[in-house]
PDB file of C-alpha atoms and ligand atoms in Angstrom:
ATOM      1  CA  MET Z   1     122.653 201.762   9.332  1.00 91.00           C
ATOM      2  CA  LEU Z   2     125.123 199.233   8.582  1.00 95.00           C
ATOM      3  CA  PRO Z   3     124.759 195.587   8.176  1.00 95.00           C
ATOM      4  CA  PHE Z   4     126.440 194.361  11.144  1.00 97.00           C
ATOM      5  CA  LYS Z   5     127.024 195.756  14.982  1.00 98.00           C
ATOM      6  CA  LEU Z   6     129.942 197.594  15.945  1.00 98.00           C
ATOM      7  CA  VAL Z   7     130.805 196.843  19.396  1.00 98.00           C
ATOM      8  CA  TYR Z   8     132.113 200.007  21.391  1.00 98.00           C
ATOM      9  CA  SER Z   9     132.395 201.681  24.749  1.00 98.00           C
ATOM     10  CA  GLU Z  10     132.890 205.065  25.544  1.00 97.00           C
ATOM     11  CA  LYS Z  11     135.251 203.423  28.665  1.00 97.00           C
ATOM     12  CA  TYR Z  12     137.746 202.323  25.564  1.00 97.00           C
ATOM     13  CA  PHE Z  13     139.536 205.025  26.297  1.00 94.00           C
ATOM     14  CA  LEU Z  14     143.053 204.074  27.635  1.00 91.00           C
ATOM     15  CA  PRO Z  15     144.019 206.441  30.297  1.00 88.00           C
ATOM     16  CA  ILE Z  16     147.884 206.386  29.344  1.00 90.00           C
ATOM     17  CA  GLY Z  17     148.660 210.041  29.268  1.00 88.00           C
ATOM     18  CA  ASP Z  18     150.431 211.759  26.740  1.00 87.00           C
ATOM     19  CA  HIS Z  19     151.692 208.660  23.979  1.00 91.00           C
ATOM     20  CA  VAL Z  20     152.200 207.903  20.517  1.00 92.00           C
ATOM     21  CA  PHE Z  21     149.106 205.660  20.992  1.00 91.00           C
ATOM     22  CA  ARG Z  22     146.243 207.793  20.833  1.00 92.00           C
ATOM     23  CA  ALA Z  23     143.645 206.297  23.064  1.00 91.00           C
ATOM     24  CA  ASP Z  24     141.003 208.582  22.153  1.00 94.00           C
ATOM     25  CA  LYS Z  25     141.018 207.004  18.545  1.00 96.00           C
ATOM     26  CA  TYR Z  26     138.371 205.074  19.322  1.00 97.00           C
ATOM     27  CA  ARG Z  27     135.930 207.861  20.426  1.00 97.00           C
ATOM     28  CA  LEU Z  28     136.644 209.779  17.451  1.00 97.00           C
ATOM     29  CA  ILE Z  29     135.756 206.686  14.886  1.00 98.00           C
ATOM     30  CA  ARG Z  30     132.633 206.816  16.702  1.00 98.00           C
ATOM     31  CA  GLU Z  31     132.172 210.219  15.933  1.00 98.00           C
ATOM     32  CA  ARG Z  32     133.398 210.436  12.520  1.00 98.00           C
ATOM     33  CA  LEU Z  33     131.201 207.040  11.653  1.00 98.00           C
ATOM     34  CA  MET Z  34     128.134 209.309  12.824  1.00 97.00           C
ATOM     35  CA  ASN Z  35     128.798 212.176  10.901  1.00 97.00           C
ATOM     36  CA  GLU Z  36     129.430 210.696   8.036  1.00 97.00           C
ATOM     37  CA  GLY Z  37     126.146 209.001   7.903  1.00 96.00           C
ATOM     38  CA  TRP Z  38     127.792 206.027   7.974  1.00 96.00           C
ATOM     39  CA  ALA Z  39     126.768 204.462  11.342  1.00 97.00           C
ATOM     40  CA  ASP Z  40     123.716 205.211  13.947  1.00 96.00           C
ATOM     41  CA  GLU Z  41     123.033 204.630  17.521  1.00 96.00           C
ATOM     42  CA  SER Z  42     121.340 201.412  16.625  1.00 97.00           C
ATOM     43  CA  ASP Z  43     124.621 199.897  15.049  1.00 98.00           C
ATOM     44  CA  PHE Z  44     126.627 200.017  18.049  1.00 98.00           C
ATOM     45  CA  VAL Z  45     126.363 197.762  20.984  1.00 98.00           C
ATOM     46  CA  ALA Z  46     128.141 197.808  24.317  1.00 98.00           C
ATOM     47  CA  PRO Z  47     130.462 195.020  25.626  1.00 98.00           C
ATOM     48  CA  SER Z  48     131.111 193.942  29.361  1.00 98.00           C
ATOM     49  CA  PRO Z  49     134.512 193.225  30.448  1.00 98.00           C
ATOM     50  CA  ALA Z  50     135.682 189.536  29.840  1.00 98.00           C
ATOM     51  CA  SER Z  51     136.232 188.019  32.860  1.00 98.00           C
ATOM     52  CA  GLU Z  52     139.170 186.594  35.036  1.00 98.00           C
ATOM     53  CA  GLY Z  53     138.503 183.453  33.954  1.00 98.00           C
ATOM     54  CA  ASP Z  54     138.111 184.282  30.195  1.00 98.00           C
ATOM     55  CA  ILE Z  55     141.593 185.979  30.177  1.00 98.00           C
ATOM     56  CA  LEU Z  56     143.135 183.197  31.908  1.00 98.00           C
ATOM     57  CA  LEU Z  57     142.183 181.028  28.544  1.00 97.00           C
ATOM     58  CA  VAL Z  58     145.149 182.302  26.927  1.00 97.00           C
ATOM     59  CA  HIS Z  59     147.347 184.581  29.720  1.00 98.00           C
ATOM     60  CA  SER Z  60     149.039 182.416  32.706  1.00 97.00           C
ATOM     61  CA  PRO Z  61     148.061 182.419  36.264  1.00 98.00           C
ATOM     62  CA  HIS Z  62     151.062 183.827  37.540  1.00 97.00           C
ATOM     63  CA  TYR Z  63     150.853 186.387  35.062  1.00 97.00           C
ATOM     64  CA  VAL Z  64     147.252 187.330  35.986  1.00 98.00           C
ATOM     65  CA  ASN Z  65     147.856 187.525  39.150  1.00 97.00           C
ATOM     66  CA  LYS Z  66     150.526 189.830  38.860  1.00 97.00           C
ATOM     67  CA  LEU Z  67     147.888 192.170  36.557  1.00 97.00           C
ATOM     68  CA  MET Z  68     145.015 192.172  39.455  1.00 97.00           C
ATOM     69  CA  GLU Z  69     147.652 192.905  42.629  1.00 97.00           C
ATOM     70  CA  GLY Z  70     149.525 195.130  40.535  1.00 96.00           C
ATOM     71  CA  SER Z  71     152.669 193.341  41.107  1.00 96.00           C
ATOM     72  CA  LEU Z  72     154.688 193.566  37.531  1.00 96.00           C
ATOM     73  CA  SER Z  73     158.252 194.063  37.862  1.00 95.00           C
ATOM     74  CA  ALA Z  74     159.975 197.424  36.770  1.00 94.00           C
ATOM     75  CA  ARG Z  75     161.002 195.643  33.410  1.00 94.00           C
ATOM     76  CA  GLU Z  76     158.140 194.277  32.636  1.00 95.00           C
ATOM     77  CA  GLU Z  77     155.927 197.469  32.481  1.00 94.00           C
ATOM     78  CA  LEU Z  78     158.783 198.526  30.824  1.00 93.00           C
ATOM     79  CA  GLN Z  79     158.577 195.893  27.988  1.00 95.00           C
ATOM     80  CA  MET Z  80     154.624 196.631  27.948  1.00 94.00           C
ATOM     81  CA  GLU Z  81     155.475 200.185  26.944  1.00 94.00           C
ATOM     82  CA  ILE Z  82     152.335 201.550  28.976  1.00 94.00           C
ATOM     83  CA  PRO Z  83     152.265 202.896  32.008  1.00 93.00           C
ATOM     84  CA  TYR Z  84     150.320 200.203  34.764  1.00 95.00           C
ATOM     85  CA  SER Z  85     147.418 200.777  36.485  1.00 96.00           C
ATOM     86  CA  PRO Z  86     144.472 199.017  37.371  1.00 96.00           C
ATOM     87  CA  GLN Z  87     142.125 201.239  35.474  1.00 97.00           C
ATOM     88  CA  VAL Z  88     144.556 200.019  32.268  1.00 97.00           C
ATOM     89  CA  VAL Z  89     143.843 196.028  33.491  1.00 97.00           C
ATOM     90  CA  ASP Z  90     140.181 197.221  33.468  1.00 97.00           C
ATOM     91  CA  THR Z  91     140.312 198.555  30.065  1.00 97.00           C
ATOM     92  CA  PHE Z  92     141.583 195.662  28.590  1.00 98.00           C
ATOM     93  CA  MET Z  93     139.252 193.585  29.907  1.00 98.00           C
ATOM     94  CA  LEU Z  94     136.597 195.978  28.404  1.00 98.00           C
ATOM     95  CA  HIS Z  95     138.355 195.675  24.945  1.00 98.00           C
ATOM     96  CA  THR Z  96     138.544 191.633  25.520  1.00 98.00           C
ATOM     97  CA  GLY Z  97     135.241 191.544  26.517  1.00 98.00           C
ATOM     98  CA  GLY Z  98     134.319 193.386  23.225  1.00 98.00           C
ATOM     99  CA  SER Z  99     136.268 191.090  20.944  1.00 98.00           C
ATOM    100  CA  ILE Z 100     134.577 188.450  22.586  1.00 98.00           C
ATOM    101  CA  LEU Z 101     131.264 189.606  22.236  1.00 98.00           C
ATOM    102  CA  ALA Z 102     132.614 190.823  18.232  1.00 98.00           C
ATOM    103  CA  ALA Z 103     132.935 187.279  17.984  1.00 98.00           C
ATOM    104  CA  GLU Z 104     129.463 186.442  18.841  1.00 98.00           C
ATOM    105  CA  HIS Z 105     127.776 188.661  16.583  1.00 98.00           C
ATOM    106  CA  ALA Z 106     130.460 187.916  13.281  1.00 98.00           C
ATOM    107  CA  LEU Z 107     129.140 184.021  14.176  1.00 98.00           C
ATOM    108  CA  SER Z 108     125.503 184.680  14.159  1.00 98.00           C
ATOM    109  CA  ASP Z 109     125.609 188.027  11.676  1.00 96.00           C
ATOM    110  CA  GLY Z 110     128.531 187.078   9.048  1.00 97.00           C
ATOM    111  CA  ILE Z 111     130.596 190.041  10.416  1.00 98.00           C
ATOM    112  CA  CYS Z 112     131.162 192.156  13.264  1.00 98.00           C
ATOM    113  CA  VAL Z 113     133.651 194.693  14.066  1.00 98.00           C
ATOM    114  CA  ASN Z 114     135.275 195.968  17.598  1.00 98.00           C
ATOM    115  CA  VAL Z 115     136.259 199.540  17.342  1.00 98.00           C
ATOM    116  CA  GLY Z 116     138.967 198.612  19.384  1.00 97.00           C
ATOM    117  CA  GLY Z 117     141.137 195.667  20.614  1.00 98.00           C
ATOM    118  CA  GLY Z 118     143.861 193.524  18.161  1.00 98.00           C
ATOM    119  CA  PHE Z 119     146.479 193.906  21.167  1.00 98.00           C
ATOM    120  CA  HIS Z 120     148.330 190.962  19.489  1.00 98.00           C
ATOM    121  CA  HIS Z 121     151.577 191.764  21.003  1.00 98.00           C
ATOM    122  CA  ALA Z 122     150.790 190.268  24.386  1.00 98.00           C
ATOM    123  CA  PHE Z 123     152.104 186.580  25.332  1.00 97.00           C
ATOM    124  CA  PRO Z 124     150.656 184.212  28.014  1.00 97.00           C
ATOM    125  CA  ASP Z 125     152.987 185.699  30.442  1.00 96.00           C
ATOM    126  CA  HIS Z 126     153.785 188.837  29.813  1.00 97.00           C
ATOM    127  CA  GLY Z 127     153.015 191.807  27.776  1.00 97.00           C
ATOM    128  CA  GLU Z 128     154.728 193.973  25.482  1.00 97.00           C
ATOM    129  CA  GLY Z 129     154.324 196.668  22.886  1.00 96.00           C
ATOM    130  CA  PHE Z 130     151.394 198.395  24.104  1.00 96.00           C
ATOM    131  CA  CYS Z 131     149.588 195.141  24.832  1.00 97.00           C
ATOM    132  CA  MET Z 132     148.417 193.655  27.994  1.00 97.00           C
ATOM    133  CA  MET Z 133     146.025 191.001  27.345  1.00 98.00           C
ATOM    134  CA  HIS Z 134     145.482 189.158  24.003  1.00 98.00           C
ATOM    135  CA  ASP Z 135     141.797 190.039  23.544  1.00 98.00           C
ATOM    136  CA  VAL Z 136     141.704 188.200  19.887  1.00 98.00           C
ATOM    137  CA  ALA Z 137     143.309 185.087  21.407  1.00 98.00           C
ATOM    138  CA  VAL Z 138     140.803 185.022  24.130  1.00 98.00           C
ATOM    139  CA  ALA Z 139     137.734 185.296  21.875  1.00 98.00           C
ATOM    140  CA  ILE Z 140     138.593 182.930  20.031  1.00 98.00           C
ATOM    141  CA  ARG Z 141     139.506 179.938  22.733  1.00 97.00           C
ATOM    142  CA  LYS Z 142     136.082 181.339  24.345  1.00 98.00           C
ATOM    143  CA  MET Z 143     134.339 180.141  21.048  1.00 98.00           C
ATOM    144  CA  GLN Z 144     136.316 176.963  21.169  1.00 97.00           C
ATOM    145  CA  LYS Z 145     135.377 176.315  24.777  1.00 97.00           C
ATOM    146  CA  ARG Z 146     131.761 177.092  23.966  1.00 97.00           C
ATOM    147  CA  GLY Z 147     131.488 174.618  21.173  1.00 97.00           C
ATOM    148  CA  LEU Z 148     131.081 177.370  18.232  1.00 98.00           C
ATOM    149  CA  ILE Z 149     133.840 176.736  16.278  1.00 97.00           C
ATOM    150  CA  GLN Z 150     136.558 174.264  16.192  1.00 96.00           C
ATOM    151  CA  ARG Z 151     138.930 176.357  13.794  1.00 97.00           C
ATOM    152  CA  ALA Z 152     139.723 180.118  13.323  1.00 98.00           C
ATOM    153  CA  MET Z 153     142.380 182.279  10.829  1.00 98.00           C
ATOM    154  CA  THR Z 154     143.917 185.007  12.095  1.00 98.00           C
ATOM    155  CA  VAL Z 155     145.089 187.643   9.450  1.00 98.00           C
ATOM    156  CA  ASP Z 156     147.023 190.165  10.527  1.00 98.00           C
ATOM    157  CA  CYS Z 157     147.691 193.481   8.668  1.00 98.00           C
ATOM    158  CA  ASP Z 158     148.911 195.462  11.282  1.00 98.00           C
ATOM    159  CA  VAL Z 159     152.694 196.703  10.228  1.00 98.00           C
ATOM    160  CA  HIS Z 160     154.638 195.125  12.921  1.00 98.00           C
ATOM    161  CA  GLN Z 161     154.262 191.385  13.306  1.00 98.00           C
ATOM    162  CA  GLY Z 162     151.491 189.461  15.316  1.00 98.00           C
ATOM    163  CA  ASN Z 163     154.461 187.842  17.869  1.00 97.00           C
ATOM    164  CA  GLY Z 164     152.342 187.360  20.724  1.00 98.00           C
ATOM    165  CA  THR Z 165     149.551 186.115  18.296  1.00 98.00           C
ATOM    166  CA  ALA Z 166     152.109 183.704  16.994  1.00 97.00           C
ATOM    167  CA  ALA Z 167     153.329 182.149  20.161  1.00 96.00           C
ATOM    168  CA  ILE Z 168     149.652 181.704  21.580  1.00 97.00           C
ATOM    169  CA  PHE Z 169     148.709 179.259  18.934  1.00 96.00           C
ATOM    170  CA  SER Z 170     152.265 177.785  17.338  1.00 90.00           C
ATOM    171  CA  GLY Z 171     152.072 174.455  16.608  1.00 60.00           C
ATOM    172  CA  ALA Z 172     155.081 172.478  18.562  1.00 39.00           C
ATOM    173  CA  ASN Z 173     155.560 171.069  15.405  1.00 37.00           C
ATOM    174  CA  ALA Z 174     155.727 174.322  12.911  1.00 40.00           C
ATOM    175  CA  ARG Z 175     158.196 173.378   9.893  1.00 44.00           C
ATOM    176  CA  LEU Z 176     159.878 176.646   8.100  1.00 46.00           C
ATOM    177  CA  GLY Z 177     160.499 176.742   4.577  1.00 45.00           C
ATOM    178  CA  THR Z 178     159.934 179.229   1.942  1.00 47.00           C
ATOM    179  CA  LEU Z 179     156.450 178.730   0.214  1.00 46.00           C
ATOM    180  CA  PRO Z 180     156.256 178.220  -3.356  1.00 40.00           C
ATOM    181  CA  SER Z 181     154.528 180.922  -4.513  1.00 47.00           C
ATOM    182  CA  ALA Z 182     154.720 183.520  -7.191  1.00 40.00           C
ATOM    183  CA  SER Z 183     154.047 186.774  -6.501  1.00 47.00           C
ATOM    184  CA  PRO Z 184     151.856 188.634  -9.383  1.00 41.00           C
ATOM    185  CA  VAL Z 185     153.881 191.481  -9.448  1.00 43.00           C
ATOM    186  CA  ALA Z 186     157.999 191.689  -8.936  1.00 40.00           C
ATOM    187  CA  VAL Z 187     158.848 192.302  -5.202  1.00 43.00           C
ATOM    188  CA  SER Z 188     162.004 194.315  -4.542  1.00 41.00           C
ATOM    189  CA  GLY Z 189     163.858 193.987  -1.399  1.00 43.00           C
ATOM    190  CA  SER Z 190     163.526 191.064   1.059  1.00 46.00           C
ATOM    191  CA  ALA Z 191     160.384 190.167   0.945  1.00 54.00           C
ATOM    192  CA  LYS Z 192     159.137 186.157   1.506  1.00 56.00           C
ATOM    193  CA  MET Z 193     156.798 184.445   2.664  1.00 60.00           C
ATOM    194  CA  LEU Z 194     157.292 181.863   4.780  1.00 58.00           C
ATOM    195  CA  ALA Z 195     155.016 178.687   6.009  1.00 54.00           C
ATOM    196  CA  GLY Z 196     154.513 176.770   9.005  1.00 50.00           C
ATOM    197  CA  THR Z 197     151.952 174.149  10.494  1.00 48.00           C
ATOM    198  CA  SER Z 198     149.224 174.914  12.838  1.00 49.00           C
ATOM    199  CA  LYS Z 199     146.830 173.232  14.365  1.00 81.00           C
ATOM    200  CA  ASP Z 200     142.986 174.294  15.192  1.00 94.00           C
ATOM    201  CA  VAL Z 201     144.714 177.953  14.723  1.00 97.00           C
ATOM    202  CA  PHE Z 202     145.869 179.188  11.776  1.00 96.00           C
ATOM    203  CA  THR Z 203     148.140 182.769  11.577  1.00 97.00           C
ATOM    204  CA  ILE Z 204     148.761 184.650   9.028  1.00 97.00           C
ATOM    205  CA  SER Z 205     150.611 187.889   9.588  1.00 97.00           C
ATOM    206  CA  LEU Z 206     151.996 190.448   6.927  1.00 98.00           C
ATOM    207  CA  HIS Z 207     153.780 193.128   8.254  1.00 98.00           C
ATOM    208  CA  GLN Z 208     157.335 195.097   7.703  1.00 97.00           C
ATOM    209  CA  GLU Z 209     160.458 193.159   8.099  1.00 97.00           C
ATOM    210  CA  ASN Z 210     162.906 195.734   9.636  1.00 96.00           C
ATOM    211  CA  ASN Z 211     160.805 196.926  12.453  1.00 96.00           C
ATOM    212  CA  TYR Z 212     159.330 195.728  16.133  1.00 96.00           C
ATOM    213  CA  PRO Z 213     159.263 192.816  17.498  1.00 97.00           C
ATOM    214  CA  LEU Z 214     162.924 192.073  16.974  1.00 94.00           C
ATOM    215  CA  LEU Z 215     162.325 188.419  17.220  1.00 94.00           C
ATOM    216  CA  LYS Z 216     159.386 187.106  15.324  1.00 95.00           C
ATOM    217  CA  PRO Z 217     158.204 183.967  16.730  1.00 96.00           C
ATOM    218  CA  PRO Z 218     157.092 181.479  13.395  1.00 96.00           C
ATOM    219  CA  SER Z 219     153.015 182.473  12.165  1.00 95.00           C
ATOM    220  CA  SER Z 220     151.308 179.818  10.306  1.00 95.00           C
ATOM    221  CA  ILE Z 221     152.584 181.815   7.647  1.00 96.00           C
ATOM    222  CA  ASP Z 222     154.549 185.092   7.692  1.00 96.00           C
ATOM    223  CA  VAL Z 223     155.259 187.627   4.547  1.00 97.00           C
ATOM    224  CA  ASN Z 224     158.214 189.935   5.659  1.00 97.00           C
ATOM    225  CA  LEU Z 225     157.718 193.131   3.307  1.00 97.00           C
ATOM    226  CA  PRO Z 226     160.531 195.066   2.918  1.00 97.00           C
ATOM    227  CA  ASP Z 227     160.951 198.973   3.989  1.00 97.00           C
ATOM    228  CA  GLY Z 228     158.875 201.109   1.789  1.00 97.00           C
ATOM    229  CA  CYS Z 229     156.300 198.323   0.234  1.00 97.00           C
ATOM    230  CA  SER Z 230     153.359 199.922  -1.982  1.00 97.00           C
ATOM    231  CA  ASP Z 231     149.773 199.415  -2.019  1.00 98.00           C
ATOM    232  CA  GLU Z 232     150.651 197.049  -5.398  1.00 97.00           C
ATOM    233  CA  GLU Z 233     153.074 194.895  -3.626  1.00 97.00           C
ATOM    234  CA  TYR Z 234     151.417 194.928  -0.587  1.00 97.00           C
ATOM    235  CA  LEU Z 235     148.361 193.929  -2.224  1.00 98.00           C
ATOM    236  CA  ALA Z 236     149.500 190.995  -4.144  1.00 97.00           C
ATOM    237  CA  TRP Z 237     151.215 189.294  -1.094  1.00 97.00           C
ATOM    238  CA  LEU Z 238     147.996 189.529   0.681  1.00 98.00           C
ATOM    239  CA  ASP Z 239     146.251 187.789  -2.212  1.00 97.00           C
ATOM    240  CA  ASN Z 240     149.011 185.095  -2.153  1.00 96.00           C
ATOM    241  CA  ALA Z 241     148.914 184.887   1.848  1.00 97.00           C
ATOM    242  CA  LEU Z 242     145.345 184.305   2.033  1.00 97.00           C
ATOM    243  CA  SER Z 243     145.111 181.909  -1.108  1.00 96.00           C
ATOM    244  CA  SER Z 244     147.553 179.996   0.361  1.00 96.00           C
ATOM    245  CA  GLY Z 245     146.440 179.907   3.529  1.00 96.00           C
ATOM    246  CA  LEU Z 246     142.926 179.423   2.436  1.00 96.00           C
ATOM    247  CA  ARG Z 247     144.123 176.051   0.513  1.00 95.00           C
ATOM    248  CA  GLN Z 248     145.882 174.689   3.573  1.00 92.00           C
ATOM    249  CA  PHE Z 249     142.689 175.144   6.398  1.00 95.00           C
ATOM    250  CA  GLU Z 250     139.307 175.794   6.497  1.00 96.00           C
ATOM    251  CA  PRO Z 251     138.372 178.355   9.049  1.00 97.00           C
ATOM    252  CA  GLN Z 252     135.206 178.940  10.984  1.00 98.00           C
ATOM    253  CA  LEU Z 253     136.279 181.951  12.168  1.00 98.00           C
ATOM    254  CA  LEU Z 254     138.252 184.590  10.497  1.00 98.00           C
ATOM    255  CA  CYS Z 255     139.758 187.222  12.737  1.00 98.00           C
ATOM    256  CA  TYR Z 256     140.717 190.507  10.771  1.00 98.00           C
ATOM    257  CA  VAL Z 257     143.171 192.526  12.755  1.00 98.00           C
ATOM    258  CA  ALA Z 258     142.944 195.715  10.728  1.00 98.00           C
ATOM    259  CA  GLY Z 259     145.868 197.900  11.468  1.00 98.00           C
ATOM    260  CA  ALA Z 260     146.159 201.316  10.315  1.00 98.00           C
ATOM    261  CA  ASP Z 261     150.425 201.943  10.834  1.00 97.00           C
ATOM    262  CA  PRO Z 262     150.949 200.526   6.755  1.00 98.00           C
ATOM    263  CA  PHE Z 263     150.177 203.844   6.407  1.00 97.00           C
ATOM    264  CA  PHE Z 264     152.605 205.726   4.422  1.00 97.00           C
ATOM    265  CA  GLU Z 265     152.549 208.709   7.436  1.00 96.00           C
ATOM    266  CA  ASP Z 266     152.654 206.399   9.992  1.00 95.00           C
ATOM    267  CA  GLN Z 267     155.135 207.394  12.685  1.00 96.00           C
ATOM    268  CA  LEU Z 268     156.243 203.698  13.990  1.00 96.00           C
ATOM    269  CA  GLY Z 269     155.990 202.241  10.287  1.00 96.00           C
ATOM    270  CA  GLY Z 270     157.973 201.940   7.102  1.00 97.00           C
ATOM    271  CA  LEU Z 271     155.453 200.874   4.796  1.00 97.00           C
ATOM    272  CA  ASN Z 272     154.121 203.271   1.772  1.00 97.00           C
ATOM    273  CA  LEU Z 273     150.394 201.943   1.884  1.00 98.00           C
ATOM    274  CA  SER Z 274     147.848 204.951   0.753  1.00 98.00           C
ATOM    275  CA  MET Z 275     144.759 205.622   2.215  1.00 98.00           C
ATOM    276  CA  GLU Z 276     143.631 204.081  -0.720  1.00 98.00           C
ATOM    277  CA  GLY Z 277     145.780 201.068  -0.673  1.00 98.00           C
ATOM    278  CA  LEU Z 278     144.732 200.252   3.060  1.00 98.00           C
ATOM    279  CA  LYS Z 279     140.966 200.343   1.987  1.00 98.00           C
ATOM    280  CA  ALA Z 280     141.285 198.124  -0.884  1.00 98.00           C
ATOM    281  CA  ARG Z 281     143.646 195.841   1.872  1.00 98.00           C
ATOM    282  CA  ASP Z 282     140.594 195.826   3.591  1.00 98.00           C
ATOM    283  CA  GLU Z 283     137.980 194.964   0.849  1.00 98.00           C
ATOM    284  CA  LEU Z 284     140.159 192.100  -0.817  1.00 98.00           C
ATOM    285  CA  VAL Z 285     139.900 190.498   3.020  1.00 98.00           C
ATOM    286  CA  PHE Z 286     136.422 190.948   3.320  1.00 98.00           C
ATOM    287  CA  ARG Z 287     135.445 189.454  -0.184  1.00 98.00           C
ATOM    288  CA  VAL Z 288     137.722 186.930   0.189  1.00 98.00           C
ATOM    289  CA  ALA Z 289     136.177 185.531   3.504  1.00 98.00           C
ATOM    290  CA  ARG Z 290     132.379 186.433   1.914  1.00 97.00           C
ATOM    291  CA  ALA Z 291     133.012 184.255  -0.981  1.00 96.00           C
ATOM    292  CA  ARG Z 292     133.566 181.674   1.153  1.00 97.00           C
ATOM    293  CA  GLU Z 293     131.359 182.128   3.853  1.00 97.00           C
ATOM    294  CA  ILE Z 294     133.745 182.738   6.415  1.00 98.00           C
ATOM    295  CA  PRO Z 295     132.156 184.578   9.547  1.00 98.00           C
ATOM    296  CA  VAL Z 296     134.675 187.592   9.975  1.00 98.00           C
ATOM    297  CA  MET Z 297     135.615 189.630  13.172  1.00 98.00           C
ATOM    298  CA  VAL Z 298     137.800 192.382  12.931  1.00 98.00           C
ATOM    299  CA  THR Z 299     139.859 194.634  15.540  1.00 98.00           C
ATOM    300  CA  PHE Z 300     141.576 197.539  14.974  1.00 97.00           C
ATOM    301  CA  ALA Z 301     145.427 197.381  16.571  1.00 96.00           C
ATOM    302  CA  GLY Z 302     147.818 200.155  16.169  1.00 96.00           C
ATOM    303  CA  GLY Z 303     147.336 203.326  13.891  1.00 96.00           C
ATOM    304  CA  TYR Z 304     149.955 205.972  14.514  1.00 96.00           C
ATOM    305  CA  ALA Z 305     149.664 208.494  11.828  1.00 95.00           C
ATOM    306  CA  THR Z 306     151.644 212.027  12.131  1.00 95.00           C
ATOM    307  CA  ARG Z 307     147.589 213.634  11.929  1.00 96.00           C
ATOM    308  CA  VAL Z 308     145.648 211.442  14.195  1.00 97.00           C
ATOM    309  CA  GLU Z 309     142.315 212.170  11.973  1.00 97.00           C
ATOM    310  CA  ASP Z 310     144.393 209.622   9.264  1.00 98.00           C
ATOM    311  CA  THR Z 311     144.303 206.620  11.588  1.00 98.00           C
ATOM    312  CA  VAL Z 312     140.522 207.843  12.433  1.00 98.00           C
ATOM    313  CA  ALA Z 313     139.807 207.499   8.592  1.00 98.00           C
ATOM    314  CA  ILE Z 314     142.061 204.284   7.625  1.00 98.00           C
ATOM    315  CA  HIS Z 315     140.013 202.708  10.877  1.00 98.00           C
ATOM    316  CA  CYS Z 316     136.467 204.300   9.340  1.00 98.00           C
ATOM    317  CA  ASN Z 317     137.160 202.910   6.069  1.00 98.00           C
ATOM    318  CA  THR Z 318     137.695 199.423   6.952  1.00 98.00           C
ATOM    319  CA  ILE Z 319     133.762 199.862   8.002  1.00 98.00           C
ATOM    320  CA  VAL Z 320     133.196 201.157   5.392  1.00 98.00           C
ATOM    321  CA  ALA Z 321     134.528 199.065   2.705  1.00 98.00           C
ATOM    322  CA  ALA Z 322     133.004 195.741   5.005  1.00 98.00           C
ATOM    323  CA  ALA Z 323     129.205 197.497   4.463  1.00 97.00           C
ATOM    324  CA  GLU Z 324     130.213 197.510   0.489  1.00 96.00           C
ATOM    325  CA  VAL Z 325     131.109 194.480   0.678  1.00 96.00           C
ATOM    326  CA  HIS Z 326     128.223 192.920   2.680  1.00 92.00           C
ATOM    327  CA  ARG Z 327     125.976 194.948   0.971  1.00 89.00           C
ATOM    328  CA  ALA Z 328     127.096 193.633  -2.879  1.00 86.00           C
ATOM    329  CA  GLY Z 329     126.976 190.028  -1.871  1.00 70.00           C
ATOM    330  CA  ALA Z 330     129.640 188.315  -2.610  1.00 49.00           C
TER     331      ALA Z 330
HETATM  332 ZN1  LIG G   1     151.325 197.782  14.703  1.00 94.10          ZN
END
């Protein structure tokens, strides 16, 4: 039995046909957790779909109407890169409800994992990059609206920049400059860390610079990593970004977007992280949060390994890492 809950529904499967985004990964993650004896039936809680009112905490009425009525233009559907259907809308509402439930459990239990979600490319007025609704942003806004938190931090370790997150939470006065931070290892290529300002939500994104999205709206901290970035470089930059972020901001909830796509065999990523490096990444995030007693909610975001089993293993390892850090204390 795990020391925290896993939010999951068999209806997390996205009916998008034959796609690089393997929507069966959620079911495969659950199966592997059970088969390996890492989780049992009692660890799982089922989400309810988010309401339209919840979605409107982040998304524009005009966009939500289009989703509900099925009146997206052909260009808008192309930009989303997944086919529109009312069933797909329902599935995103369920993942979003899952992230809301995960935030609630994180605040009461210290940590919770949504075995889904992490749709960080959704903007208030449009979807893109396989993301229709920004579940993490909705969960944060809902916790704030209910007065459970005032301040949240997103730590986005998907290989692609969290452009939707950055756009949703950008302060009006974002100011860019190179952060005066020394990396403990030599970083090759163009890796750099940029710092802006933020109000109630502080956004950190570590991503491959030379990858989608082409336009990267500024996060509070963006770490633009060079192609082929290694485990060692990545972990040093993550450590650096977390330290810098937590010096500037005291979150009451940390939303970890644990993308599996920095993996060296990912079809849509160009970083060079190993399976072990990715688990060390997870452990670092959980240890830092645990040491500061910051509740953590986890979402899974992308993962497009050549072999789907690798994507599944990386996501399962995130849960194993959370359990190890949680059981060990700080
Ligand atoms: Zn991604």
